[in-house]
Amino acid sequence: MYELPKLPYAYDALEPVIDARTMELHHGKHHATYVAKLNEALMKEPAWQGKPIEELLLNLETLPPSIRMTVRNHGGGHHNHSLFWTMLRPVRENNAPKGTLAEAITKTFGSFDAFKEEFTKNALGIFGSGWVWLALSEVEGLKIIMNANQDSPLMQKLTPVLGIDVWEHAYYLNYQNRRADYVTAFWNIVNWDEVERRIKA
Ligand code: MN
């Protein structure tokens, strides 16, 4: 059975960027529901139970049709959110990547500001619900991708290293329709140490 991971900080730890009520609903209700629905689906296919969620998402096309869509949506949701919580941390002034990560971003995108601009453009460009990721491709290195719904970069054989949830449930209580304000504020809570750790791993 998959389990809802504990947050690595309190519900109010990301304020004022993400308010405690949003975190409480997002983690305790939305993420919890992805986990529950994923577990419920796998009851129908015991042979697929107990595998790491990454393995299911990397091999979606080999899953029985009876659970494939649920694993894609709810398994993707479970994995995306599990990553998302670790990629955030309390607000820091002048929050930016350092060292080799900063160099890699500059090399790929020209500068940190150019990277942020490109990532933000994608985050504002998603029509409906989805995520924008900085992902690592074995062939292409770092790249920005835009995925609808809860599709995981793993489904494209890419390793997610930083993601932003742009479903309305991620920001609507605090920002309403002002998605741009949410994305701008997001840069103050990115856990660059975790991003760097994931790239190195
Ligand atoms: Mn979400």
PDB file of C-alpha atoms and ligand atoms in Angstrom:
ATOM      1  CA  MET A   1       0.000   0.000   0.000  1.00  0.00           C
ATOM      2  CA  TYR A   2       1.224   3.471  -0.848  1.00  0.00           C
ATOM      3  CA  GLU A   3       1.250   6.000   1.967  1.00  0.00           C
ATOM      4  CA  LEU A   4       0.863   9.750   2.154  1.00  0.00           C
ATOM      5  CA  PRO A   5       4.356  11.024   3.016  1.00  0.00           C
ATOM      6  CA  LYS A   6       4.726  13.395   5.929  1.00  0.00           C
ATOM      7  CA  LEU A   7       5.580  16.951   4.988  1.00  0.00           C
ATOM      8  CA  PRO A   8       9.186  17.865   5.835  1.00  0.00           C
ATOM      9  CA  TYR A   9       7.879  21.091   7.479  1.00  0.00           C
ATOM     10  CA  ALA A  10       4.725  22.471   9.130  1.00  0.00           C
ATOM     11  CA  TYR A  11       1.665  23.475   7.097  1.00  0.00           C
ATOM     12  CA  ASP A  12       2.425  27.155   7.729  1.00  0.00           C
ATOM     13  CA  ALA A  13       6.158  26.898   6.959  1.00  0.00           C
ATOM     14  CA  LEU A  14       5.852  28.209   3.397  1.00  0.00           C
ATOM     15  CA  GLU A  15       3.863  31.336   4.271  1.00  0.00           C
ATOM     16  CA  PRO A  16       3.359  33.888   2.898  1.00  0.00           C
ATOM     17  CA  VAL A  17       4.065  32.252  -0.468  1.00  0.00           C
ATOM     18  CA  ILE A  18       1.745  29.298   0.178  1.00  0.00           C
ATOM     19  CA  ASP A  19      -0.740  29.727   3.022  1.00  0.00           C
ATOM     20  CA  ALA A  20      -1.302  27.045   5.672  1.00  0.00           C
ATOM     21  CA  ARG A  21      -4.895  26.350   4.609  1.00  0.00           C
ATOM     22  CA  THR A  22      -3.843  25.671   1.021  1.00  0.00           C
ATOM     23  CA  MET A  23      -1.089  23.337   2.230  1.00  0.00           C
ATOM     24  CA  GLU A  24      -3.494  21.539   4.560  1.00  0.00           C
ATOM     25  CA  LEU A  25      -5.986  20.892   1.752  1.00  0.00           C
ATOM     26  CA  HIS A  26      -3.363  20.209  -0.885  1.00  0.00           C
ATOM     27  CA  HIS A  27      -1.465  17.650   1.186  1.00  0.00           C
ATOM     28  CA  GLY A  28      -4.160  16.321   3.502  1.00  0.00           C
ATOM     29  CA  LYS A  29      -6.985  16.115   0.937  1.00  0.00           C
ATOM     30  CA  HIS A  30      -5.735  16.261  -2.666  1.00  0.00           C
ATOM     31  CA  HIS A  31      -2.551  14.258  -2.234  1.00  0.00           C
ATOM     32  CA  ALA A  32      -4.255  11.875   0.204  1.00  0.00           C
ATOM     33  CA  THR A  33      -6.944  11.201  -2.407  1.00  0.00           C
ATOM     34  CA  TYR A  34      -4.364  10.340  -5.090  1.00  0.00           C
ATOM     35  CA  VAL A  35      -2.857   7.805  -2.685  1.00  0.00           C
ATOM     36  CA  ALA A  36      -6.244   6.320  -1.749  1.00  0.00           C
ATOM     37  CA  LYS A  37      -7.409   5.967  -5.376  1.00  0.00           C
ATOM     38  CA  LEU A  38      -4.087   4.450  -6.402  1.00  0.00           C
ATOM     39  CA  ASN A  39      -4.318   1.859  -3.622  1.00  0.00           C
ATOM     40  CA  GLU A  40      -7.937   1.154  -4.503  1.00  0.00           C
ATOM     41  CA  ALA A  41      -7.052   0.510  -8.161  1.00  0.00           C
ATOM     42  CA  LEU A  42      -4.190  -1.833  -7.300  1.00  0.00           C
ATOM     43  CA  MET A  43      -6.528  -3.996  -5.212  1.00  0.00           C
ATOM     44  CA  LYS A  44      -7.854  -5.157  -8.600  1.00  0.00           C
ATOM     45  CA  GLU A  45      -4.388  -6.204  -9.809  1.00  0.00           C
ATOM     46  CA  PRO A  46      -2.517  -7.739  -6.875  1.00  0.00           C
ATOM     47  CA  ALA A  47       0.401  -8.744  -9.123  1.00  0.00           C
ATOM     48  CA  TRP A  48       1.244  -5.054  -9.495  1.00  0.00           C
ATOM     49  CA  GLN A  49       1.037  -4.217  -5.808  1.00  0.00           C
ATOM     50  CA  GLY A  50       4.050  -3.265  -3.744  1.00  0.00           C
ATOM     51  CA  LYS A  51       6.188  -1.924  -6.566  1.00  0.00           C
ATOM     52  CA  PRO A  52       7.863   1.479  -6.348  1.00  0.00           C
ATOM     53  CA  ILE A  53       5.596   4.089  -7.929  1.00  0.00           C
ATOM     54  CA  GLU A  54       8.476   5.124 -10.217  1.00  0.00           C
ATOM     55  CA  GLU A  55       8.516   1.623 -11.712  1.00  0.00           C
ATOM     56  CA  LEU A  56       4.801   1.768 -12.555  1.00  0.00           C
ATOM     57  CA  LEU A  57       5.095   5.221 -14.154  1.00  0.00           C
ATOM     58  CA  LEU A  58       8.150   4.244 -16.200  1.00  0.00           C
ATOM     59  CA  ASN A  59       6.300   1.178 -17.513  1.00  0.00           C
ATOM     60  CA  LEU A  60       2.787   2.497 -17.891  1.00  0.00           C
ATOM     61  CA  GLU A  61       2.253   0.848 -21.276  1.00  0.00           C
ATOM     62  CA  THR A  62       2.854  -2.607 -19.780  1.00  0.00           C
ATOM     63  CA  LEU A  63       0.180  -2.216 -17.071  1.00  0.00           C
ATOM     64  CA  PRO A  64      -3.179  -3.943 -17.463  1.00  0.00           C
ATOM     65  CA  PRO A  65      -5.679  -1.590 -19.140  1.00  0.00           C
ATOM     66  CA  SER A  66      -7.955  -1.943 -16.087  1.00  0.00           C
ATOM     67  CA  ILE A  67      -5.567   0.139 -13.964  1.00  0.00           C
ATOM     68  CA  ARG A  68      -3.443   2.026 -16.504  1.00  0.00           C
ATOM     69  CA  MET A  69      -5.405   5.285 -16.460  1.00  0.00           C
ATOM     70  CA  THR A  70      -5.742   5.331 -12.686  1.00  0.00           C
ATOM     71  CA  VAL A  71      -2.019   4.762 -12.227  1.00  0.00           C
ATOM     72  CA  ARG A  72      -1.327   7.506 -14.755  1.00  0.00           C
ATOM     73  CA  ASN A  73      -3.578  10.027 -12.996  1.00  0.00           C
ATOM     74  CA  HIS A  74      -3.467   9.068  -9.321  1.00  0.00           C
ATOM     75  CA  GLY A  75      -0.067   7.373  -9.324  1.00  0.00           C
ATOM     76  CA  GLY A  76       1.293  10.367 -11.229  1.00  0.00           C
ATOM     77  CA  GLY A  77      -0.396  12.650  -8.707  1.00  0.00           C
ATOM     78  CA  HIS A  78       1.092  10.754  -5.789  1.00  0.00           C
ATOM     79  CA  HIS A  79       4.605  10.847  -7.225  1.00  0.00           C
ATOM     80  CA  ASN A  80       4.464  14.471  -8.433  1.00  0.00           C
ATOM     81  CA  HIS A  81       3.262  15.742  -5.059  1.00  0.00           C
ATOM     82  CA  SER A  82       5.737  13.612  -3.103  1.00  0.00           C
ATOM     83  CA  LEU A  83       8.496  15.329  -5.081  1.00  0.00           C
ATOM     84  CA  PHE A  84       6.917  18.777  -4.914  1.00  0.00           C
ATOM     85  CA  TRP A  85       6.898  18.907  -1.093  1.00  0.00           C
ATOM     86  CA  THR A  86      10.617  18.142  -0.949  1.00  0.00           C
ATOM     87  CA  MET A  87      11.408  20.754  -3.594  1.00  0.00           C
ATOM     88  CA  LEU A  88      10.078  23.558  -1.398  1.00  0.00           C
ATOM     89  CA  ARG A  89      11.393  25.164   1.783  1.00  0.00           C
ATOM     90  CA  PRO A  90      10.646  28.246   3.897  1.00  0.00           C
ATOM     91  CA  VAL A  91      11.190  31.644   2.277  1.00  0.00           C
ATOM     92  CA  ARG A  92      14.788  32.767   1.765  1.00  0.00           C
ATOM     93  CA  GLU A  93      15.950  36.129   0.548  1.00  0.00           C
ATOM     94  CA  ASN A  94      17.907  36.072  -2.708  1.00  0.00           C
ATOM     95  CA  ASN A  95      17.011  32.422  -3.160  1.00  0.00           C
ATOM     96  CA  ALA A  96      19.039  31.042  -6.056  1.00  0.00           C
ATOM     97  CA  PRO A  97      21.009  27.963  -7.083  1.00  0.00           C
ATOM     98  CA  LYS A  98      24.713  27.894  -6.251  1.00  0.00           C
ATOM     99  CA  GLY A  99      27.892  26.219  -7.422  1.00  0.00           C
ATOM    100  CA  THR A 100      27.697  23.499 -10.036  1.00  0.00           C
ATOM    101  CA  LEU A 101      23.896  23.726 -10.283  1.00  0.00           C
ATOM    102  CA  ALA A 102      24.091  27.464 -11.023  1.00  0.00           C
ATOM    103  CA  GLU A 103      26.738  26.724 -13.656  1.00  0.00           C
ATOM    104  CA  ALA A 104      24.625  24.005 -15.271  1.00  0.00           C
ATOM    105  CA  ILE A 105      21.599  26.312 -15.443  1.00  0.00           C
ATOM    106  CA  THR A 106      23.656  29.145 -16.937  1.00  0.00           C
ATOM    107  CA  LYS A 107      25.227  26.794 -19.459  1.00  0.00           C
ATOM    108  CA  THR A 108      21.852  25.461 -20.597  1.00  0.00           C
ATOM    109  CA  PHE A 109      19.658  28.555 -20.445  1.00  0.00           C
ATOM    110  CA  GLY A 110      22.131  31.449 -20.701  1.00  0.00           C
ATOM    111  CA  SER A 111      21.535  32.773 -17.172  1.00  0.00           C
ATOM    112  CA  PHE A 112      19.454  32.086 -14.073  1.00  0.00           C
ATOM    113  CA  ASP A 113      17.120  34.933 -15.053  1.00  0.00           C
ATOM    114  CA  ALA A 114      16.686  33.490 -18.541  1.00  0.00           C
ATOM    115  CA  PHE A 115      15.885  30.106 -17.010  1.00  0.00           C
ATOM    116  CA  LYS A 116      13.285  31.640 -14.671  1.00  0.00           C
ATOM    117  CA  GLU A 117      11.740  33.538 -17.554  1.00  0.00           C
ATOM    118  CA  GLU A 118      11.417  30.397 -19.684  1.00  0.00           C
ATOM    119  CA  PHE A 119      10.061  28.305 -16.798  1.00  0.00           C
ATOM    120  CA  THR A 120       7.571  31.042 -15.880  1.00  0.00           C
ATOM    121  CA  LYS A 121       6.419  31.414 -19.482  1.00  0.00           C
ATOM    122  CA  ASN A 122       5.614  27.695 -19.517  1.00  0.00           C
ATOM    123  CA  ALA A 123       3.875  27.837 -16.121  1.00  0.00           C
ATOM    124  CA  LEU A 124       1.636  30.670 -17.317  1.00  0.00           C
ATOM    125  CA  GLY A 125       1.073  29.006 -20.669  1.00  0.00           C
ATOM    126  CA  ILE A 126      -0.520  25.783 -19.470  1.00  0.00           C
ATOM    127  CA  PHE A 127      -4.186  25.797 -20.383  1.00  0.00           C
ATOM    128  CA  GLY A 128      -6.071  24.028 -17.602  1.00  0.00           C
ATOM    129  CA  SER A 129      -4.344  21.817 -15.055  1.00  0.00           C
ATOM    130  CA  GLY A 130      -0.780  20.614 -15.130  1.00  0.00           C
ATOM    131  CA  TRP A 131       2.830  20.975 -14.110  1.00  0.00           C
ATOM    132  CA  VAL A 132       5.990  22.559 -15.416  1.00  0.00           C
ATOM    133  CA  TRP A 133       9.214  20.703 -14.737  1.00  0.00           C
ATOM    134  CA  LEU A 134      12.894  21.183 -14.978  1.00  0.00           C
ATOM    135  CA  ALA A 135      13.866  17.667 -15.956  1.00  0.00           C
ATOM    136  CA  LEU A 136      17.023  15.804 -16.777  1.00  0.00           C
ATOM    137  CA  SER A 137      17.343  13.899 -20.012  1.00  0.00           C
ATOM    138  CA  GLU A 138      20.226  11.483 -20.453  1.00  0.00           C
ATOM    139  CA  VAL A 139      20.654  12.727 -24.002  1.00  0.00           C
ATOM    140  CA  GLU A 140      19.691  16.399 -23.832  1.00  0.00           C
ATOM    141  CA  GLY A 141      20.669  17.352 -20.276  1.00  0.00           C
ATOM    142  CA  LEU A 142      18.456  19.855 -18.453  1.00  0.00           C
ATOM    143  CA  LYS A 143      15.223  20.862 -20.143  1.00  0.00           C
ATOM    144  CA  ILE A 144      11.919  22.506 -19.285  1.00  0.00           C
ATOM    145  CA  ILE A 145       8.768  20.560 -20.020  1.00  0.00           C
ATOM    146  CA  MET A 146       5.069  21.240 -19.609  1.00  0.00           C
ATOM    147  CA  ASN A 147       2.808  18.318 -18.701  1.00  0.00           C
ATOM    148  CA  ALA A 148      -0.986  18.213 -18.549  1.00  0.00           C
ATOM    149  CA  ASN A 149      -2.943  16.787 -15.620  1.00  0.00           C
ATOM    150  CA  GLN A 150      -0.733  14.582 -13.404  1.00  0.00           C
ATOM    151  CA  ASP A 151       1.463  13.177 -16.156  1.00  0.00           C
ATOM    152  CA  SER A 152       4.908  12.446 -14.769  1.00  0.00           C
ATOM    153  CA  PRO A 153       8.192  13.265 -16.542  1.00  0.00           C
ATOM    154  CA  LEU A 154       9.030   9.602 -15.878  1.00  0.00           C
ATOM    155  CA  MET A 155       6.470   8.731 -18.548  1.00  0.00           C
ATOM    156  CA  GLN A 156       8.759  10.573 -21.001  1.00  0.00           C
ATOM    157  CA  LYS A 157      11.813   8.793 -19.498  1.00  0.00           C
ATOM    158  CA  LEU A 158      12.952  12.076 -17.955  1.00  0.00           C
ATOM    159  CA  THR A 159      14.066  12.618 -14.361  1.00  0.00           C
ATOM    160  CA  PRO A 160      12.118  15.422 -12.659  1.00  0.00           C
ATOM    161  CA  VAL A 161      14.360  17.751 -10.636  1.00  0.00           C
ATOM    162  CA  LEU A 162      12.123  20.793 -10.007  1.00  0.00           C
ATOM    163  CA  GLY A 163       8.402  21.145 -10.555  1.00  0.00           C
ATOM    164  CA  ILE A 164       5.634  23.646 -10.038  1.00  0.00           C
ATOM    165  CA  ASP A 165       2.050  22.547  -9.598  1.00  0.00           C
ATOM    166  CA  VAL A 166      -0.169  24.922 -11.548  1.00  0.00           C
ATOM    167  CA  TRP A 167      -3.468  23.194 -10.840  1.00  0.00           C
ATOM    168  CA  GLU A 168      -5.795  25.830  -9.361  1.00  0.00           C
ATOM    169  CA  HIS A 169      -5.944  23.845  -6.089  1.00  0.00           C
ATOM    170  CA  ALA A 170      -2.261  24.760  -5.592  1.00  0.00           C
ATOM    171  CA  TYR A 171      -2.857  28.515  -5.391  1.00  0.00           C
ATOM    172  CA  TYR A 172      -6.481  29.563  -5.768  1.00  0.00           C
ATOM    173  CA  LEU A 173      -7.314  30.299  -2.099  1.00  0.00           C
ATOM    174  CA  ASN A 174      -4.511  32.816  -1.833  1.00  0.00           C
ATOM    175  CA  TYR A 175      -4.016  34.061  -5.387  1.00  0.00           C
ATOM    176  CA  GLN A 176      -7.413  33.399  -7.064  1.00  0.00           C
ATOM    177  CA  ASN A 177      -6.888  33.885 -10.805  1.00  0.00           C
ATOM    178  CA  ARG A 178      -3.466  35.526 -10.365  1.00  0.00           C
ATOM    179  CA  ARG A 179      -1.357  32.553 -11.380  1.00  0.00           C
ATOM    180  CA  ALA A 180       1.510  34.882 -12.353  1.00  0.00           C
ATOM    181  CA  ASP A 181       1.790  36.132  -8.745  1.00  0.00           C
ATOM    182  CA  TYR A 182       1.944  32.552  -7.468  1.00  0.00           C
ATOM    183  CA  VAL A 183       4.687  31.649  -9.950  1.00  0.00           C
ATOM    184  CA  THR A 184       6.684  34.787  -9.098  1.00  0.00           C
ATOM    185  CA  ALA A 185       6.442  34.054  -5.365  1.00  0.00           C
ATOM    186  CA  PHE A 186       7.364  30.380  -5.930  1.00  0.00           C
ATOM    187  CA  TRP A 187      11.012  31.345  -6.607  1.00  0.00           C
ATOM    188  CA  ASN A 188      11.378  32.394  -2.952  1.00  0.00           C
ATOM    189  CA  ILE A 189      10.650  28.868  -1.683  1.00  0.00           C
ATOM    190  CA  VAL A 190      12.491  26.625  -4.145  1.00  0.00           C
ATOM    191  CA  ASN A 191      14.751  24.190  -2.307  1.00  0.00           C
ATOM    192  CA  TRP A 192      17.796  24.471  -4.572  1.00  0.00           C
ATOM    193  CA  ASP A 193      19.794  22.111  -2.359  1.00  0.00           C
ATOM    194  CA  GLU A 194      17.264  19.374  -3.101  1.00  0.00           C
ATOM    195  CA  VAL A 195      17.267  20.214  -6.832  1.00  0.00           C
ATOM    196  CA  GLU A 196      21.064  19.890  -6.867  1.00  0.00           C
ATOM    197  CA  ARG A 197      20.923  16.645  -4.885  1.00  0.00           C
ATOM    198  CA  ARG A 198      18.465  15.155  -7.372  1.00  0.00           C
ATOM    199  CA  ILE A 199      20.601  16.148 -10.371  1.00  0.00           C
ATOM    200  CA  LYS A 200      23.716  14.634  -8.807  1.00  0.00           C
ATOM    201  CA  ALA A 201      21.876  11.432  -7.875  1.00  0.00           C
TER     202      ALA A 201
HETATM  203 MN    MN B   1      -1.582  19.553  -6.614  1.00  0.00          MN
END
